[in-house]
Amino acid sequence: MKTILITGASSGIGRATANYFSEQGWNVIATMRTPEKETELNRRERVLVTKLDVVEKDTVQDAISKGIEHFGKIDVLLNNAGYAAFGAFEAASDRQVRRQFDVNVFGVLHTIQSILPHFRKNNKGMIINISSVAGRAAFPLLSLYHASKWAIEGFSESLFYELAALNIKVKVVEPGNVATDFTGRSLDFITDDSLEVYRAYTETVMKKQMELFQTNVSSPGLIAKTIYEAAVDPSNRFRYVAGEDAKFLMKTRAENSDDNFMAFIANSFR
């Protein structure tokens, strides 16, 4: 029986993935910042709910150790925890810039470094990083989020080669819009009342973004199934695009020049 460790399992994609893998007969280490508030996952058989905050290194190692102690081994690490900062870059505080990278980038690096000794000892393992189509195409007012996801794309691709000789696979899953609380607690608004020049454009883009979230979204369950597909795929496939909107966007990017694609994006948010 295989075991997966999931970060950010308290809601959205992480929770759906924990439930789906459990239903498929896997052991699941469902990690979150406040496990004491969890009331659903800890009722499932073969699910261990424990604390892991990706910005606190001690909790990362502790969660991995508890998972190994409880289930004997870990086969797959799913780096799912993340959020987005939204707004004009000029208005971003130093704290907002650093937090975006602490969670979305450095948190991923910490968990991978912490689990690699276990994977090397077992001479096998798999790392699945939740990236996004935002790691290969950009939208206005999400510059910090895009920067973090493009970093994960490049990091993961390089790591793919680096770990192959150790029989450790690296994969990325790239969802599009997902029906989660992404626009709620997972969105950090960047604002500065003194920068009035950005107000009208920000309101326009936000309206368009909300329309997209309401009309072109995938369920967390669909993303969970794509993650499962990646986890059980024995091939060396690296990318898994998840969601019809994501597939459309990647197809549009591939079939157009940068100038044409960027004009398409710009016109979409006028």
Coordinates of N, CA and C in Angstrom, one line a residue, residues 150-265:
W150 N 6.4 30.5 -11.9 CA 7.5 30.3 -12.9 C 8.8 29.8 -12.2
A151 N 9.0 30.2 -11.0 CA 10.2 29.7 -10.3 C 10.0 28.2 -10.0
I152 N 8.8 27.8 -9.7 CA 8.5 26.3 -9.4 C 8.7 25.5 -10.7
E153 N 8.2 26.1 -11.8 CA 8.4 25.4 -13.1 C 9.8 25.1 -13.4
G154 N 10.7 26.2 -13.3 CA 12.1 26.0 -13.7 C 12.8 25.1 -12.7
F155 N 12.5 25.3 -11.4 CA 13.1 24.5 -10.4 C 12.8 23.0 -10.6
S156 N 11.5 22.7 -10.8 CA 11.0 21.3 -11.0 C 11.6 20.7 -12.2
E157 N 11.7 21.4 -13.3 CA 12.3 20.9 -14.5 C 13.8 20.5 -14.4
S158 N 14.5 21.4 -13.7 CA 15.9 21.1 -13.4 C 16.0 19.9 -12.5
L159 N 15.2 19.8 -11.5 CA 15.2 18.7 -10.5 C 14.9 17.4 -11.1
F160 N 14.0 17.5 -12.1 CA 13.6 16.3 -12.9 C 14.9 15.5 -13.4
Y161 N 15.8 16.2 -13.9 CA 17.1 15.6 -14.4 C 17.9 15.2 -13.3
E162 N 18.0 16.0 -12.3 CA 18.9 15.8 -11.2 C 18.6 14.6 -10.4
L163 N 17.3 14.2 -10.2 CA 16.9 13.1 -9.4 C 16.6 11.8 -10.2
A164 N 16.7 11.9 -11.5 CA 16.3 10.8 -12.3 C 17.2 9.6 -12.0
A165 N 18.5 9.8 -11.9 CA 19.5 8.7 -11.7 C 19.3 8.1 -10.3
L166 N 18.5 8.7 -9.4 CA 18.3 8.2 -8.1 C 16.9 7.5 -8.0
N167 N 16.3 7.4 -9.2 CA 14.9 6.7 -9.3 C 13.9 7.5 -8.5
I168 N 14.1 8.8 -8.5 CA 13.1 9.7 -7.9 C 12.5 10.6 -9.0
K169 N 11.2 10.5 -9.2 CA 10.5 11.2 -10.3 C 10.0 12.6 -9.8
V170 N 10.0 13.5 -10.7 CA 9.5 14.9 -10.4 C 8.5 15.2 -11.4
K171 N 7.3 15.7 -11.0 CA 6.2 16.0 -11.9 C 5.6 17.3 -11.4
V172 N 4.9 18.0 -12.4 CA 4.2 19.2 -12.0 C 2.8 19.0 -12.6
V173 N 1.8 19.5 -11.8 CA 0.4 19.5 -12.2 C 0.0 21.0 -12.4
E174 N -0.6 21.3 -13.5 CA -0.8 22.7 -13.9 C -2.3 22.9 -14.0
P175 N -3.0 23.3 -12.9 CA -4.5 23.6 -13.0 C -4.7 25.0 -13.6
G176 N -5.9 25.2 -14.1 CA -6.4 26.5 -14.5 C -7.2 27.0 -13.3
N177 N -8.3 27.7 -13.6 CA -9.2 28.1 -12.5 C -9.8 26.9 -11.8
V178 N -9.9 27.0 -10.5 CA -10.4 25.9 -9.7 C -11.4 26.5 -8.7
A179 N -12.6 25.8 -8.6 CA -13.6 26.2 -7.7 C -13.2 26.0 -6.2
T180 N -12.4 26.8 -5.7 CA -11.9 26.7 -4.3 C -12.1 28.1 -3.7
D181 N -11.5 28.3 -2.5 CA -11.6 29.6 -1.9 C -10.4 30.5 -2.3
F182 N -9.9 30.2 -3.5 CA -8.7 31.0 -4.0 C -8.9 32.5 -4.0
T183 N -10.1 32.9 -4.2 CA -10.4 34.3 -4.2 C -10.8 34.8 -2.8
G184 N -10.8 33.9 -1.9 CA -11.1 34.3 -0.5 C -9.8 34.3 0.3
R185 N -9.6 33.3 1.2 CA -8.5 33.4 2.1 C -7.2 33.1 1.4
S186 N -7.3 32.5 0.2 CA -6.0 32.2 -0.6 C -5.6 33.4 -1.5
L187 N -6.2 34.5 -1.3 CA -5.9 35.7 -2.1 C -5.5 36.8 -1.2
D188 N -4.3 37.4 -1.4 CA -3.8 38.5 -0.6 C -3.9 39.8 -1.5
F189 N -4.7 40.7 -1.2 CA -4.9 41.9 -2.0 C -3.8 42.9 -1.7
I190 N -3.1 43.4 -2.8 CA -2.1 44.4 -2.7 C -2.8 45.7 -2.9
T191 N -2.7 46.6 -1.9 CA -3.4 47.9 -2.1 C -2.5 49.0 -1.5
D192 N -2.7 50.2 -2.1 CA -2.0 51.4 -1.7 C -2.9 52.6 -2.1
D193 N -3.6 53.2 -1.2 CA -4.6 54.2 -1.6 C -3.9 55.4 -2.2
S194 N -2.6 55.6 -2.0 CA -1.9 56.7 -2.6 C -1.7 56.5 -4.1
L195 N -1.8 55.3 -4.6 CA -1.5 55.0 -6.0 C -2.9 54.9 -6.8
E196 N -3.5 56.0 -6.9 CA -4.8 56.1 -7.5 C -4.7 55.7 -9.0
V197 N -3.6 55.9 -9.6 CA -3.4 55.6 -11.0 C -3.8 54.2 -11.4
Y198 N -3.7 53.3 -10.5 CA -4.0 51.9 -10.8 C -5.4 51.5 -10.5
R199 N -6.2 52.3 -9.9 CA -7.5 51.9 -9.4 C -8.4 51.4 -10.5
A200 N -8.6 52.2 -11.5 CA -9.6 51.8 -12.6 C -9.2 50.5 -13.2
Y201 N -7.9 50.3 -13.5 CA -7.5 49.1 -14.2 C -7.6 47.9 -13.2
T202 N -7.3 48.1 -12.0 CA -7.4 47.0 -11.0 C -8.9 46.6 -10.9
E203 N -9.8 47.5 -10.9 CA -11.2 47.2 -10.8 C -11.7 46.4 -12.0
T204 N -11.2 46.8 -13.2 CA -11.6 46.2 -14.4 C -11.1 44.7 -14.4
V205 N -9.8 44.6 -14.1 CA -9.2 43.2 -14.1 C -9.9 42.3 -13.1
M206 N -10.1 42.9 -11.9 CA -10.8 42.1 -10.9 C -12.2 41.6 -11.3
K207 N -12.9 42.5 -12.0 CA -14.2 42.1 -12.5 C -14.1 41.0 -13.5
K208 N -13.1 41.1 -14.4 CA -12.9 40.1 -15.4 C -12.5 38.7 -14.8
Q209 N -11.6 38.8 -13.8 CA -11.1 37.6 -13.1 C -12.3 36.9 -12.4
M210 N -13.2 37.7 -11.8 CA -14.3 37.1 -11.1 C -15.2 36.4 -12.1
E211 N -15.4 37.0 -13.2 CA -16.2 36.4 -14.3 C -15.6 35.0 -14.7
L212 N -14.3 35.0 -14.8 CA -13.6 33.8 -15.2 C -13.8 32.7 -14.2
F213 N -13.6 33.1 -12.9 CA -13.8 32.1 -11.8 C -15.2 31.6 -11.7
Q214 N -16.1 32.3 -12.2 CA -17.5 31.9 -12.1 C -18.0 31.1 -13.3
T215 N -17.3 31.2 -14.4 CA -17.7 30.5 -15.6 C -16.8 29.5 -16.2
N216 N -15.5 29.6 -15.9 CA -14.5 28.6 -16.5 C -13.7 28.1 -15.4
V217 N -14.3 27.2 -14.6 CA -13.6 26.6 -13.5 C -13.7 25.1 -13.5
S218 N -12.7 24.4 -12.9 CA -12.7 23.0 -12.7 C -13.0 22.7 -11.2
S219 N -13.5 21.6 -10.9 CA -13.8 21.2 -9.5 C -12.4 20.7 -8.9
P220 N -12.3 20.9 -7.6 CA -11.1 20.3 -6.9 C -11.0 18.8 -7.1
G221 N -12.1 18.2 -7.3 CA -12.1 16.7 -7.5 C -11.5 16.4 -8.8
L222 N -11.7 17.2 -9.8 CA -11.1 16.9 -11.1 C -9.6 17.0 -11.0
I223 N -9.1 18.1 -10.3 CA -7.6 18.2 -10.2 C -7.1 17.1 -9.4
A224 N -7.8 16.6 -8.4 CA -7.4 15.5 -7.6 C -7.2 14.2 -8.4
K225 N -8.1 14.0 -9.4 CA -7.9 12.9 -10.3 C -6.7 13.0 -11.2
T226 N -6.4 14.3 -11.6 CA -5.2 14.5 -12.4 C -4.0 14.2 -11.6
I227 N -4.0 14.6 -10.3 CA -2.8 14.3 -9.5 C -2.7 12.8 -9.3
Y228 N -3.8 12.1 -9.1 CA -3.7 10.7 -9.0 C -3.1 10.0 -10.3
E229 N -3.6 10.6 -11.4 CA -3.0 10.1 -12.7 C -1.5 10.2 -12.7
A230 N -1.0 11.4 -12.3 CA 0.4 11.6 -12.2 C 1.1 10.6 -11.3
A231 N 0.5 10.4 -10.1 CA 1.1 9.6 -9.1 C 1.2 8.1 -9.5
V232 N 0.3 7.6 -10.3 CA 0.3 6.2 -10.7 C 0.9 6.0 -12.1
D233 N 1.2 7.1 -12.8 CA 1.8 7.0 -14.1 C 3.3 6.6 -14.0
P234 N 3.7 5.4 -14.5 CA 5.1 4.9 -14.4 C 6.0 5.6 -15.4
S235 N 5.5 6.4 -16.3 CA 6.3 7.0 -17.4 C 7.1 8.1 -16.8
N236 N 7.9 8.7 -17.7 CA 8.7 9.9 -17.3 C 8.0 11.2 -17.7
R237 N 6.8 11.2 -17.9 CA 6.0 12.4 -18.2 C 6.2 13.4 -17.1
F238 N 6.4 14.6 -17.5 CA 6.7 15.7 -16.5 C 5.5 16.6 -16.2
R239 N 4.8 17.0 -17.2 CA 3.7 18.0 -17.0 C 2.3 17.3 -17.2
Y240 N 1.4 17.8 -16.3 CA 0.0 17.3 -16.4 C -0.9 18.6 -16.3
V241 N -1.5 19.0 -17.4 CA -2.4 20.1 -17.5 C -3.7 19.7 -17.0
A242 N -4.4 20.4 -16.1 CA -5.6 20.0 -15.5 C -6.7 21.0 -15.7
G243 N -7.8 20.6 -16.4 CA -8.9 21.6 -16.6 C -9.0 22.0 -18.0
E244 N -10.2 22.1 -18.5 CA -10.4 22.5 -19.9 C -9.9 23.9 -20.2
D245 N -10.1 24.8 -19.3 CA -9.6 26.2 -19.5 C -8.1 26.2 -19.6
A246 N -7.4 25.4 -18.7 CA -6.0 25.3 -18.8 C -5.5 24.7 -20.1
K247 N -6.1 23.7 -20.6 CA -5.7 23.1 -21.8 C -5.9 24.0 -23.0
F248 N -7.0 24.8 -22.9 CA -7.3 25.8 -24.0 C -6.2 26.9 -24.0
L249 N -5.8 27.3 -22.8 CA -4.8 28.4 -22.7 C -3.5 27.9 -23.2
M250 N -3.1 26.7 -22.8 CA -1.8 26.2 -23.2 C -1.7 25.9 -24.7
K251 N -2.9 25.5 -25.3 CA -3.0 25.2 -26.7 C -2.9 26.6 -27.5
T252 N -3.5 27.6 -26.9 CA -3.5 28.9 -27.6 C -2.1 29.5 -27.5
R253 N -1.4 29.3 -26.4 CA 0.0 29.8 -26.3 C 0.9 29.1 -27.3
A254 N 0.7 27.8 -27.4 CA 1.6 27.0 -28.3 C 1.4 27.4 -29.7
E255 N 0.2 27.7 -30.1 CA -0.1 28.0 -31.5 C 0.1 29.4 -31.9
N256 N 0.5 30.3 -31.0 CA 0.6 31.7 -31.4 C 2.0 32.2 -31.0
S257 N 2.4 33.3 -31.7 CA 3.6 34.0 -31.3 C 3.4 34.7 -30.0
D258 N 4.5 35.1 -29.3 CA 4.3 35.8 -28.1 C 3.5 37.1 -28.3
D259 N 3.8 37.8 -29.4 CA 3.0 39.1 -29.6 C 1.5 38.8 -29.7
N260 N 1.1 37.8 -30.5 CA -0.3 37.5 -30.6 C -0.9 37.0 -29.4
F261 N -0.2 36.1 -28.6 CA -0.8 35.6 -27.4 C -0.9 36.7 -26.4
M262 N 0.1 37.6 -26.2 CA 0.0 38.7 -25.2 C -1.1 39.7 -25.6
A263 N -1.3 39.9 -26.9 CA -2.4 40.7 -27.3 C -3.7 40.1 -27.0
F264 N -3.8 38.8 -27.1 CA -5.0 38.1 -26.7 C -5.3 38.3 -25.2
I265 N -4.3 38.1 -24.4 CA -4.5 38.3 -22.9 C -4.9 39.8 -22.6

